[in-house]
Short mmCIF file of C-alpha atoms and ligand atoms in Angstrom, two decimals:
data_model
loop_
_atom_site.label_atom_id
_atom_site.label_comp_id
_atom_site.label_asym_id
_atom_site.label_seq_id
_atom_site.Cartn_x
_atom_site.Cartn_y
_atom_site.Cartn_z
CA MET A 1 6.98 35.25 0.43
CA PRO A 2 6.47 31.95 -1.42
CA ARG A 3 6.16 32.45 -5.14
CA MET A 4 4.03 30.26 -7.41
CA THR A 5 5.59 29.17 -10.68
CA GLU A 6 3.62 27.60 -13.49
CA VAL A 7 5.77 24.79 -14.84
CA LYS A 8 5.00 24.11 -18.46
CA VAL A 9 6.15 21.64 -21.09
CA PRO A 10 9.18 23.13 -22.81
CA ASP A 11 9.97 22.86 -26.47
CA ILE A 12 9.96 19.17 -27.30
CA GLY A 13 11.35 19.40 -30.77
CA ASP A 14 9.24 18.27 -33.66
CA PHE A 15 6.55 16.70 -31.54
CA LYS A 16 3.24 18.48 -31.28
CA GLU A 17 1.58 16.05 -28.90
CA VAL A 18 3.13 13.45 -26.65
CA ASP A 19 1.66 11.11 -24.05
CA VAL A 20 2.29 11.56 -20.34
CA ILE A 21 3.48 8.08 -19.36
CA GLU A 22 4.83 8.69 -15.85
CA ILE A 23 4.17 11.23 -13.14
CA LEU A 24 7.22 11.28 -10.95
CA VAL A 25 6.10 13.71 -8.23
CA ARG A 26 3.06 14.29 -6.04
CA PRO A 27 1.59 17.40 -4.44
CA GLY A 28 3.61 18.18 -1.34
CA ASP A 29 6.86 16.75 -2.74
CA SER A 30 9.95 18.92 -2.46
CA VAL A 31 11.91 18.98 -5.67
CA GLU A 32 15.34 20.22 -6.59
CA LYS A 33 16.10 22.09 -9.72
CA GLU A 34 16.41 19.40 -12.44
CA THR A 35 14.36 16.83 -10.56
CA SER A 36 12.38 14.96 -13.20
CA LEU A 37 8.67 15.79 -12.96
CA ILE A 38 7.00 13.74 -15.67
CA THR A 39 8.00 11.41 -18.49
CA VAL A 40 6.46 11.90 -21.89
CA GLU A 41 6.61 9.63 -24.86
CA SER A 42 6.17 10.15 -28.57
CA ASP A 43 6.21 7.38 -31.11
CA LYS A 44 9.98 7.92 -31.40
CA ALA A 45 11.37 8.80 -28.00
CA THR A 46 10.79 9.00 -24.30
CA MET A 47 11.88 12.08 -22.39
CA GLU A 48 11.71 13.43 -18.89
CA ILE A 49 10.72 16.98 -18.13
CA PRO A 50 12.87 18.37 -15.32
CA SER A 51 11.88 21.03 -12.84
CA PRO A 52 13.10 24.50 -13.75
CA ALA A 53 13.56 25.43 -10.08
CA ALA A 54 13.70 24.02 -6.57
CA GLY A 55 10.49 24.18 -4.55
CA VAL A 56 7.41 22.33 -3.41
CA VAL A 57 4.86 20.84 -5.81
CA LYS A 58 1.53 22.49 -5.00
CA GLU A 59 -0.80 21.16 -7.63
CA LEU A 60 -0.53 18.71 -10.51
CA ARG A 61 -2.18 19.79 -13.73
CA VAL A 62 -1.57 16.60 -15.73
CA LYS A 63 -2.54 13.01 -15.30
CA LEU A 64 -1.31 9.76 -16.76
CA GLY A 65 -2.36 9.32 -20.36
CA ASP A 66 -2.84 13.06 -21.03
CA LYS A 67 -1.60 14.37 -24.32
CA VAL A 68 0.62 17.42 -23.90
CA GLY A 69 2.59 19.74 -26.12
CA GLU A 70 4.84 22.74 -25.74
CA GLY A 71 3.32 25.16 -23.23
CA SER A 72 0.94 22.65 -21.59
CA MET A 73 0.75 23.18 -17.84
CA ILE A 74 2.42 20.44 -15.82
CA LEU A 75 2.12 21.73 -12.29
CA LEU A 76 2.21 24.64 -9.92
CA LEU A 77 5.46 24.94 -8.01
CA GLU A 78 5.97 27.00 -4.91
CA ALA A 79 9.53 28.07 -5.55
CA SER A 80 11.94 27.94 -2.62
CA GLU A 81 13.03 31.25 -1.21
CA GLY A 82 15.93 32.77 -3.07
CA GLU A 83 15.16 30.85 -6.27
CA ALA A 84 15.41 32.94 -9.38
CA PRO A 85 12.21 33.01 -11.45
CA ALA A 86 12.22 30.01 -13.72
CA PRO A 87 12.68 30.98 -17.34
CA GLN A 88 10.74 29.02 -19.92
CA PRO A 89 13.01 26.99 -22.12
CA SER A 90 13.56 28.24 -25.62
CA LYS A 91 13.21 26.15 -28.77
CA ALA A 92 16.88 26.48 -29.65
CA ALA A 93 17.91 25.25 -26.23
CA ALA A 94 15.59 22.30 -26.30
CA ILE A 95 16.77 21.27 -29.71
CA SER A 96 20.39 21.67 -28.72
CA ALA A 97 20.02 19.61 -25.58
CA PRO A 98 22.36 16.72 -26.01
CA PRO A 99 20.83 13.25 -25.89
CA ALA A 100 21.67 11.96 -22.44
CA PRO A 101 22.12 8.24 -22.21
CA ALA A 102 22.53 8.55 -18.45
CA ALA A 103 19.44 9.26 -16.40
CA LYS A 104 20.69 12.50 -14.95
CA PRO A 105 19.89 15.70 -16.83
CA ALA A 106 23.01 17.36 -18.17
CA ALA A 107 24.32 19.55 -15.36
CA ALA A 108 25.23 23.04 -16.33
CA PRO A 109 28.81 24.04 -15.72
CA ALA A 110 29.19 26.48 -12.84
CA THR A 111 30.51 29.10 -15.20
CA GLU A 112 27.48 29.03 -17.44
CA PRO A 113 26.08 32.53 -17.90
CA ALA A 114 22.91 33.05 -15.90
CA ALA A 115 21.08 34.36 -18.95
CA VAL A 116 21.21 31.02 -20.79
CA PRO A 117 20.49 28.33 -18.23
CA ILE A 118 18.07 26.76 -20.66
CA ALA A 119 19.99 23.63 -21.45
CA ARG A 120 19.46 22.55 -17.87
CA HIS A 121 15.72 22.84 -18.35
CA ALA A 122 15.59 21.13 -21.65
CA PRO A 123 13.86 17.77 -21.83
CA VAL A 124 16.24 14.88 -21.70
CA PRO A 125 15.66 12.61 -24.63
CA LEU A 126 16.05 8.96 -23.84
CA GLU A 127 17.26 6.45 -26.32
CA PRO A 128 15.07 6.82 -29.37
CA VAL A 129 12.79 3.83 -29.56
CA ALA A 130 13.93 3.06 -33.09
CA GLU A 131 17.48 2.53 -31.85
CA VAL A 132 16.55 0.22 -29.04
CA PRO A 133 17.50 -3.33 -29.91
CA ALA A 134 14.68 -5.82 -29.62
CA PHE A 135 16.03 -7.29 -26.39
CA LYS A 136 16.72 -3.97 -24.66
CA PRO A 137 14.34 -3.42 -21.76
CA HIS A 138 12.04 -0.45 -22.12
CA ALA A 139 12.45 2.01 -19.24
CA SER A 140 12.80 5.74 -18.69
CA PRO A 141 16.17 7.32 -17.77
CA SER A 142 15.29 7.74 -14.10
CA VAL A 143 14.17 4.12 -13.84
CA ARG A 144 17.41 2.96 -15.48
CA LYS A 145 19.41 5.06 -13.03
CA PHE A 146 17.37 3.75 -10.11
CA ALA A 147 17.90 0.15 -11.28
CA ARG A 148 21.62 0.76 -11.77
CA GLU A 149 21.93 2.16 -8.23
CA LEU A 150 20.22 -0.89 -6.79
CA GLY A 151 22.09 -3.30 -9.03
CA ALA A 152 18.89 -4.61 -10.61
CA ASP A 153 19.26 -6.15 -14.04
CA LEU A 154 16.47 -4.63 -16.12
CA SER A 155 16.56 -7.49 -18.60
CA LYS A 156 15.27 -9.78 -15.82
CA LEU A 157 12.29 -7.59 -14.98
CA PRO A 158 8.83 -7.79 -16.44
CA GLY A 159 7.46 -4.32 -17.18
CA SER A 160 3.98 -3.49 -15.96
CA GLY A 161 3.76 -0.07 -17.61
CA PRO A 162 2.16 0.69 -20.95
CA LYS A 163 3.76 -1.29 -23.78
CA GLY A 164 5.62 -3.37 -21.22
CA ARG A 165 7.63 -0.41 -19.90
CA ILE A 166 9.51 -1.09 -16.68
CA THR A 167 8.46 1.34 -13.95
CA GLN A 168 10.18 2.38 -10.74
CA GLU A 169 7.64 0.26 -8.83
CA ASP A 170 8.62 -2.79 -10.91
CA VAL A 171 12.24 -2.27 -9.90
CA GLN A 172 11.26 -1.77 -6.22
CA ALA A 173 9.08 -4.89 -6.21
CA PHE A 174 11.84 -6.90 -7.89
CA VAL A 175 14.51 -5.76 -5.42
CA LYS A 176 12.16 -6.25 -2.48
CA GLY A 177 11.41 -9.75 -3.71
CA VAL A 178 15.12 -10.58 -3.95
CA MET A 179 15.85 -9.08 -0.51
CA THR A 180 13.07 -10.90 1.24
CA ARG A 181 13.46 -14.22 -0.50
CA ALA A 182 16.60 -15.23 1.35
CA PRO A 183 15.27 -15.66 4.89
CA VAL A 184 12.07 -17.41 3.84
CA PRO A 185 12.79 -20.83 2.45
CA ALA A 186 10.86 -21.30 -0.77
CA PRO A 187 8.30 -24.07 -0.50
CA ALA A 188 9.80 -27.06 -2.19
CA ALA A 189 7.84 -29.38 -4.41
CA PRO A 190 8.77 -33.08 -4.56
CA GLY A 191 12.20 -33.31 -6.16
CA GLY A 192 13.42 -30.12 -4.53
CA VAL A 193 12.30 -27.80 -7.33
CA PRO A 194 10.64 -24.77 -5.73
CA PHE A 195 8.07 -24.31 -8.45
CA ASN A 196 7.68 -25.97 -11.77
CA LEU A 197 4.62 -24.30 -13.18
CA PRO A 198 3.48 -23.94 -16.75
CA GLU A 199 4.09 -20.52 -18.26
CA TRP A 200 1.53 -17.80 -17.66
CA PRO A 201 -0.91 -17.82 -20.59
CA GLN A 202 -0.20 -14.99 -23.04
CA VAL A 203 -3.57 -14.02 -24.42
CA ASP A 204 -4.35 -11.18 -26.77
CA PHE A 205 -7.59 -10.20 -25.05
CA ALA A 206 -8.38 -7.62 -27.73
CA LYS A 207 -8.93 -10.48 -30.15
CA PHE A 208 -12.09 -11.40 -28.26
CA GLY A 209 -13.61 -7.97 -27.69
CA PRO A 210 -12.89 -4.38 -26.75
CA VAL A 211 -10.50 -3.89 -23.83
CA GLU A 212 -8.99 -0.98 -21.92
CA LEU A 213 -5.60 -0.91 -20.20
CA LYS A 214 -5.70 0.45 -16.66
CA PRO A 215 -2.31 0.62 -14.93
CA LEU A 216 -2.19 -0.76 -11.41
CA SER A 217 -1.63 1.88 -8.75
CA ARG A 218 1.78 2.13 -7.10
CA ILE A 219 0.33 0.76 -3.86
CA LYS A 220 -1.28 -2.17 -5.65
CA LYS A 221 1.98 -3.10 -7.34
CA LEU A 222 3.94 -2.97 -4.11
CA SER A 223 1.36 -4.66 -1.93
CA GLY A 224 0.63 -7.19 -4.68
CA ALA A 225 4.24 -8.38 -4.68
CA ASN A 226 4.20 -8.72 -0.88
CA LEU A 227 0.84 -10.48 -0.82
CA HIS A 228 2.06 -12.90 -3.46
CA ARG A 229 5.23 -13.63 -1.50
CA ASN A 230 3.26 -14.18 1.70
CA TRP A 231 0.67 -16.35 0.00
CA ILE A 232 3.20 -18.71 -1.57
CA SER A 233 5.70 -18.84 1.28
CA ILE A 234 3.46 -19.16 4.34
CA PRO A 235 1.30 -22.27 4.84
CA HIS A 236 -1.98 -20.51 5.60
CA VAL A 237 -4.93 -22.03 7.40
CA THR A 238 -8.03 -20.01 8.23
CA GLN A 239 -10.08 -20.71 11.35
CA PHE A 240 -13.67 -19.44 11.28
CA ASP A 241 -15.64 -18.54 14.37
CA GLU A 242 -18.28 -16.10 15.54
CA ALA A 243 -18.76 -13.88 18.54
CA ASP A 244 -21.99 -12.85 20.20
CA ILE A 245 -21.63 -9.06 20.34
CA THR A 246 -25.21 -8.21 21.33
CA GLU A 247 -24.22 -6.60 24.63
CA LEU A 248 -21.05 -5.07 23.23
CA GLU A 249 -22.97 -3.38 20.41
CA ALA A 250 -25.49 -1.97 22.89
CA PHE A 251 -22.62 -0.69 25.06
CA ARG A 252 -20.89 0.81 21.99
CA LYS A 253 -24.05 2.67 21.02
CA GLU A 254 -24.55 3.97 24.58
CA SER A 255 -20.94 5.15 24.77
CA GLY A 256 -20.76 6.58 21.26
CA ALA A 257 -22.26 9.99 22.04
CA ALA A 258 -19.17 11.13 23.95
CA SER A 259 -16.83 10.39 21.05
CA GLU A 260 -19.15 11.93 18.45
CA LYS A 261 -19.01 15.19 20.39
CA GLN A 262 -15.25 15.07 19.92
CA GLY A 263 -15.63 14.40 16.20
CA PHE A 264 -14.90 10.69 15.86
CA LYS A 265 -16.93 7.46 15.89
CA LEU A 266 -16.54 4.82 18.57
CA THR A 267 -16.34 1.96 16.08
CA MET A 268 -16.55 -1.76 16.68
CA LEU A 269 -13.00 -1.98 15.37
CA ALA A 270 -11.66 -0.13 18.42
CA PHE A 271 -13.23 -2.81 20.65
CA MET A 272 -11.84 -5.49 18.32
CA ILE A 273 -8.32 -4.15 18.82
CA LYS A 274 -8.80 -4.15 22.58
CA ALA A 275 -10.17 -7.69 22.56
CA CYS A 276 -7.37 -8.92 20.28
CA VAL A 277 -4.73 -7.54 22.63
CA THR A 278 -6.37 -9.48 25.47
CA ALA A 279 -6.29 -12.67 23.39
CA LEU A 280 -2.71 -12.02 22.27
CA ARG A 281 -1.62 -11.71 25.89
CA GLN A 282 -3.28 -15.05 26.60
CA TYR A 283 -1.75 -16.72 23.48
CA PRO A 284 1.63 -15.02 22.96
CA GLU A 285 2.64 -17.15 19.96
CA PHE A 286 0.12 -15.16 17.90
CA ASN A 287 2.05 -11.97 18.71
CA ALA A 288 5.31 -13.31 17.32
CA SER A 289 7.49 -13.84 14.27
CA LEU A 290 9.80 -16.58 13.08
CA ASP A 291 13.45 -15.58 13.23
CA ARG A 292 15.54 -15.47 10.07
CA GLY A 293 16.60 -19.09 10.24
CA GLY A 294 13.05 -20.22 10.94
CA GLU A 295 14.16 -22.07 14.07
CA ASN A 296 12.98 -19.75 16.84
CA LEU A 297 9.90 -17.80 17.59
CA VAL A 298 10.44 -14.15 18.51
CA LEU A 299 7.73 -13.40 21.08
CA LYS A 300 7.03 -9.69 21.20
CA LYS A 301 6.24 -7.99 24.47
CA TYR A 302 4.61 -5.04 22.75
CA PHE A 303 1.26 -4.93 20.98
CA HIS A 304 1.33 -2.95 17.74
CA ILE A 305 -1.81 -3.75 15.78
CA GLY A 306 -1.94 -3.27 12.01
CA VAL A 307 -5.31 -2.30 10.56
CA ALA A 308 -6.05 -2.85 6.87
CA VAL A 309 -7.46 0.33 5.34
CA ASP A 310 -9.09 0.36 1.95
CA THR A 311 -8.06 3.44 -0.06
CA PRO A 312 -8.84 4.43 -3.65
CA ASP A 313 -5.23 3.46 -4.52
CA GLY A 314 -5.29 0.09 -2.79
CA LEU A 315 -4.81 -1.55 0.55
CA VAL A 316 -2.49 -0.11 3.21
CA VAL A 317 -1.91 -1.35 6.75
CA PRO A 318 -1.06 1.44 9.22
CA VAL A 319 -0.03 0.30 12.68
CA ILE A 320 -1.63 1.37 15.96
CA ARG A 321 1.24 1.30 18.42
CA ASP A 322 1.07 0.12 22.02
CA ALA A 323 -2.61 -0.75 21.70
CA ASP A 324 -2.41 -2.42 25.13
CA ARG A 325 -1.80 0.95 26.75
CA LYS A 326 -4.70 2.73 25.07
CA GLY A 327 -8.37 2.89 25.94
CA VAL A 328 -11.09 2.28 23.35
CA TYR A 329 -11.75 6.02 22.92
CA ASP A 330 -8.05 6.62 22.19
CA LEU A 331 -8.01 3.66 19.82
CA ALA A 332 -11.13 4.89 18.00
CA ARG A 333 -9.67 8.40 17.68
CA GLU A 334 -6.40 7.04 16.36
CA LEU A 335 -8.20 4.71 13.94
CA ALA A 336 -10.13 7.65 12.50
CA GLU A 337 -6.89 9.59 12.17
CA VAL A 338 -4.86 6.83 10.45
CA SER A 339 -7.74 5.99 8.09
CA ARG A 340 -7.88 9.66 7.10
CA LEU A 341 -4.12 9.84 6.60
CA ALA A 342 -4.22 6.61 4.58
CA ARG A 343 -6.95 7.87 2.29
CA ASP A 344 -5.18 11.23 1.87
CA ARG A 345 -1.96 9.29 1.01
CA LYS A 346 -0.19 10.95 3.89
CA LEU A 347 1.03 7.89 5.77
CA LYS A 348 4.77 7.68 6.16
CA PRO A 349 6.59 4.34 5.72
CA GLY A 350 7.24 4.25 9.48
CA ASP A 351 3.48 4.38 10.15
CA MET A 352 3.18 0.98 8.51
CA GLN A 353 6.06 -0.79 10.25
CA GLY A 354 6.51 -2.75 13.43
CA GLY A 355 3.11 -4.44 13.52
CA THR A 356 2.76 -7.60 15.60
CA PHE A 357 -0.73 -8.74 14.51
CA SER A 358 -3.20 -7.39 11.95
CA ILE A 359 -6.93 -6.95 11.66
CA SER A 360 -8.76 -6.65 8.37
CA SER A 361 -12.34 -5.53 8.81
CA LEU A 362 -14.77 -5.81 5.92
CA GLY A 363 -17.70 -5.56 8.32
CA GLY A 364 -18.68 -2.10 7.07
CA ILE A 365 -19.06 -3.51 3.57
CA GLY A 366 -20.54 -7.00 3.87
CA GLY A 367 -19.78 -10.68 3.43
CA THR A 368 -19.94 -13.60 5.79
CA ALA A 369 -16.30 -14.76 5.93
CA PHE A 370 -13.03 -14.49 4.01
CA THR A 371 -9.47 -15.78 4.15
CA PRO A 372 -7.11 -12.86 4.84
CA ILE A 373 -3.45 -13.16 3.81
CA ILE A 374 -0.95 -12.97 6.66
CA ASN A 375 1.05 -9.76 6.79
CA ALA A 376 4.58 -11.23 7.09
CA PRO A 377 6.59 -11.37 9.25
CA GLU A 378 3.53 -11.56 11.50
CA VAL A 379 2.06 -15.02 12.00
CA ALA A 380 -1.66 -14.31 12.15
CA ILE A 381 -4.31 -11.93 10.91
CA LEU A 382 -7.92 -11.58 11.95
CA GLY A 383 -10.60 -10.99 9.34
CA VAL A 384 -13.87 -9.48 10.55
CA SER A 385 -17.06 -9.69 8.49
CA ARG A 386 -20.46 -8.10 8.85
CA SER A 387 -22.40 -8.83 12.03
CA THR A 388 -25.98 -10.06 11.63
CA MET A 389 -28.88 -10.57 13.99
CA ARG A 390 -29.63 -14.30 14.07
CA PRO A 391 -31.69 -16.72 16.12
CA VAL A 392 -29.30 -18.48 18.50
CA TRP A 393 -30.23 -21.43 20.68
CA VAL A 394 -29.65 -20.35 24.26
CA GLY A 395 -29.48 -22.46 27.43
CA GLY A 396 -31.54 -25.48 28.22
CA LYS A 397 -29.74 -28.69 27.41
CA GLY A 398 -32.75 -30.54 28.75
CA GLY A 399 -35.21 -29.02 26.27
CA ASP A 400 -35.98 -25.80 28.14
CA GLY A 401 -33.78 -23.62 25.90
CA GLN A 402 -35.03 -21.28 23.23
CA PHE A 403 -34.00 -19.37 20.14
CA VAL A 404 -33.19 -15.76 20.95
CA PRO A 405 -32.14 -12.98 18.58
CA ARG A 406 -28.41 -12.32 19.01
CA LEU A 407 -26.01 -10.10 17.09
CA MET A 408 -23.30 -12.42 15.76
CA LEU A 409 -19.95 -11.25 14.42
CA PRO A 410 -18.09 -13.56 11.98
CA LEU A 411 -14.35 -13.96 12.60
CA SER A 412 -11.80 -15.43 10.15
CA LEU A 413 -8.35 -15.99 11.63
CA SER A 414 -5.60 -16.90 9.14
CA TYR A 415 -2.49 -18.27 10.79
CA ASP A 416 0.94 -19.57 9.84
CA HIS A 417 0.71 -23.30 10.35
CA ARG A 418 4.49 -23.56 10.80
CA VAL A 419 4.05 -21.66 14.05
CA ILE A 420 0.49 -22.24 15.18
CA ASP A 421 -1.39 -25.50 15.43
CA GLY A 422 -5.06 -25.79 14.51
CA ALA A 423 -6.02 -26.47 18.12
CA ALA A 424 -4.28 -23.29 19.28
CA ALA A 425 -6.06 -21.29 16.58
CA ALA A 426 -9.45 -22.66 17.63
CA ARG A 427 -8.62 -21.81 21.27
CA PHE A 428 -7.58 -18.31 20.24
CA THR A 429 -10.79 -17.55 18.33
CA SER A 430 -12.99 -19.12 21.05
CA TYR A 431 -11.26 -17.01 23.66
CA LEU A 432 -11.50 -13.90 21.50
CA ALA A 433 -15.22 -14.56 20.97
CA SER A 434 -15.68 -14.91 24.73
CA VAL A 435 -13.89 -11.58 25.31
CA LEU A 436 -16.10 -9.87 22.72
CA SER A 437 -19.20 -11.40 24.30
CA ASP A 438 -18.18 -9.98 27.65
CA ILE A 439 -15.70 -7.17 27.13
CA ARG A 440 -15.14 -6.95 30.90
CA ARG A 441 -12.74 -9.87 30.36
CA SER A 442 -10.34 -7.46 28.66
CA LEU A 443 -9.99 -5.70 32.01
CA LEU A 444 -8.83 -8.85 33.73
N1 CAO B 501 -20.62 -5.50 11.22
C1 CAO B 501 -21.62 -4.66 10.93
N2 CAO B 501 -21.43 -3.36 10.70
C2 CAO B 501 -20.17 -2.90 10.76
C3 CAO B 501 -19.09 -3.73 11.07
C4 CAO B 501 -19.34 -5.09 11.32
N3 CAO B 501 -18.38 -5.95 11.60
N4 CAO B 501 -17.97 -3.00 11.07
C5 CAO B 501 -18.32 -1.75 10.75
N5 CAO B 501 -19.65 -1.69 10.58
C6 CAO B 501 -20.45 -0.52 10.26
C7 CAO B 501 -20.05 0.63 11.12
O1 CAO B 501 -20.70 0.60 12.36
C8 CAO B 501 -20.43 1.78 10.27
O2 CAO B 501 -21.83 1.97 10.38
P1 CAO B 501 -22.48 3.43 10.52
O3 CAO B 501 -22.03 4.16 9.31
O4 CAO B 501 -23.93 3.14 10.58
O5 CAO B 501 -21.92 3.98 11.78
C9 CAO B 501 -20.16 1.30 8.86
O6 CAO B 501 -20.14 -0.12 8.94
C10 CAO B 501 -18.86 1.76 8.25
O7 CAO B 501 -17.80 1.48 9.14
P2 CAO B 501 -16.33 1.97 8.74
O8 CAO B 501 -15.79 1.10 7.68
O9 CAO B 501 -16.35 3.42 8.46
O10 CAO B 501 -15.52 1.86 10.09
P3 CAO B 501 -14.71 0.65 10.67
O11 CAO B 501 -14.13 1.15 11.93
O12 CAO B 501 -15.49 -0.56 10.74
O13 CAO B 501 -13.52 0.39 9.63
C11 CAO B 501 -11.63 0.74 8.31
C12 CAO B 501 -12.50 1.27 9.41
C13 CAO B 501 -10.52 1.71 8.05
C14 CAO B 501 -11.03 -0.60 8.68
C15 CAO B 501 -12.50 0.52 7.06
O14 CAO B 501 -12.99 1.75 6.61
C16 CAO B 501 -11.81 -0.16 5.91
O15 CAO B 501 -11.04 0.44 5.17
N6 CAO B 501 -12.11 -1.46 5.73
C17 CAO B 501 -11.61 -2.25 4.62
C18 CAO B 501 -10.38 -3.05 5.00
C19 CAO B 501 -10.01 -3.96 3.85
O16 CAO B 501 -10.06 -3.62 2.68
N7 CAO B 501 -9.63 -5.18 4.16
C20 CAO B 501 -9.39 -6.17 3.15
C21 CAO B 501 -8.06 -6.76 3.35
S1 CAO B 501 -7.86 -8.21 2.43
O17 CAO B 501 -7.78 -7.67 0.94
#
């Protein structure tokens, strides 16, 4: 039988109230005994609160910025079978916990009597702030350990956490940046200097009015670093076009009842994926990547389409695999499923890998056009904006044409100009628009 354990803040010495500055686990995470759960900070020290037992985190009872003290609930833990009930740390033990300069909580010797395992549960004080030299980067023990393991020099990292603290995401973004920089030649300015920009303005915003500090989400920090890299290292051009989807929308509405019975919507996006695959088959250089040296194009014979999903934590791009082998109902069902997983934060890293082309649809929200950023190492991304009913001049070059109401869908295709020429991009969007205007073309 699983047993629920209430994990509380142990004795934290003289401090009555400390701030929760990092939450290191999420519901559903499996933790080992001693895995750090949260980091708290007083005006003198930062410390991590380790788990008193192995198990699965069921429910978090703290959030960033909360003030906690001894006995405050941190989380509910479903202890693994065979785990002894977790004793609450005593004051004496917490006080006697040795300051641990290394990130790892002090491991108890195997011979330690079972009755006094408290030292293992005691918070692990980090370097007291007062002792930190001015130049020493500010980071928690686990972040220092993480950086050490990856060989990242903390003194080179800007911290995005409160008071400039370096977070695990900062280290990840830094390492990712270093790893991905090599294959992509940095754009050189005249004189061979990659960038020679003035320093970022340092402004004390609070001088001009009240402000509030809101930390960026983990997803935003990670995707922000990638978006920045892609934006500065790929020469983007965006081709705008529009597709007449009057018939397609009528067909979608007619066909929607069957999917609604099965609990999902037959969305326009499912048809977009289908139409994009048809266009990608016709123009294979859009379903490709540059190789590491930037001298060859790797043409992919599979069609894995990334779809940008807006979540409360930021943008994620799950990948619909083998979209060429799926019908629109299957695509619509899968889209509903990945959007749900994305919003519930349940996507796995593998669900977001292997894409060959991406679609970003803001059509459900609004706007007439935008310039999406290419999801490297892909070479193109299609932005879709809101369709509108508009008068369109139809037929009659000799004066016998007329304006008719048509449902027009705006398309914005950003492409890597190192790989794709403007003419090819215009052909791609024209062809895509023709497929959307007559979806039977995707059968051909
Ligand atoms: N024109 C007009 N209406 C549209 C439309 C379009 N191009 N696309 C969708 N709609 C309508 C839908 O029909 C739906 O209407 P009903 O509620 O009346 O049925 C409504 O807008 C909402 O659609 P949706 O957003 O739920 O579904 P979707 O399949 O269009 O999109 C998803 C799914 C996951 C892509 C979307 O929810 C999403 O997250 N979009 C944001 C992506 C994003 O942030 N991109 C930015 C990247 S660059 O920073």
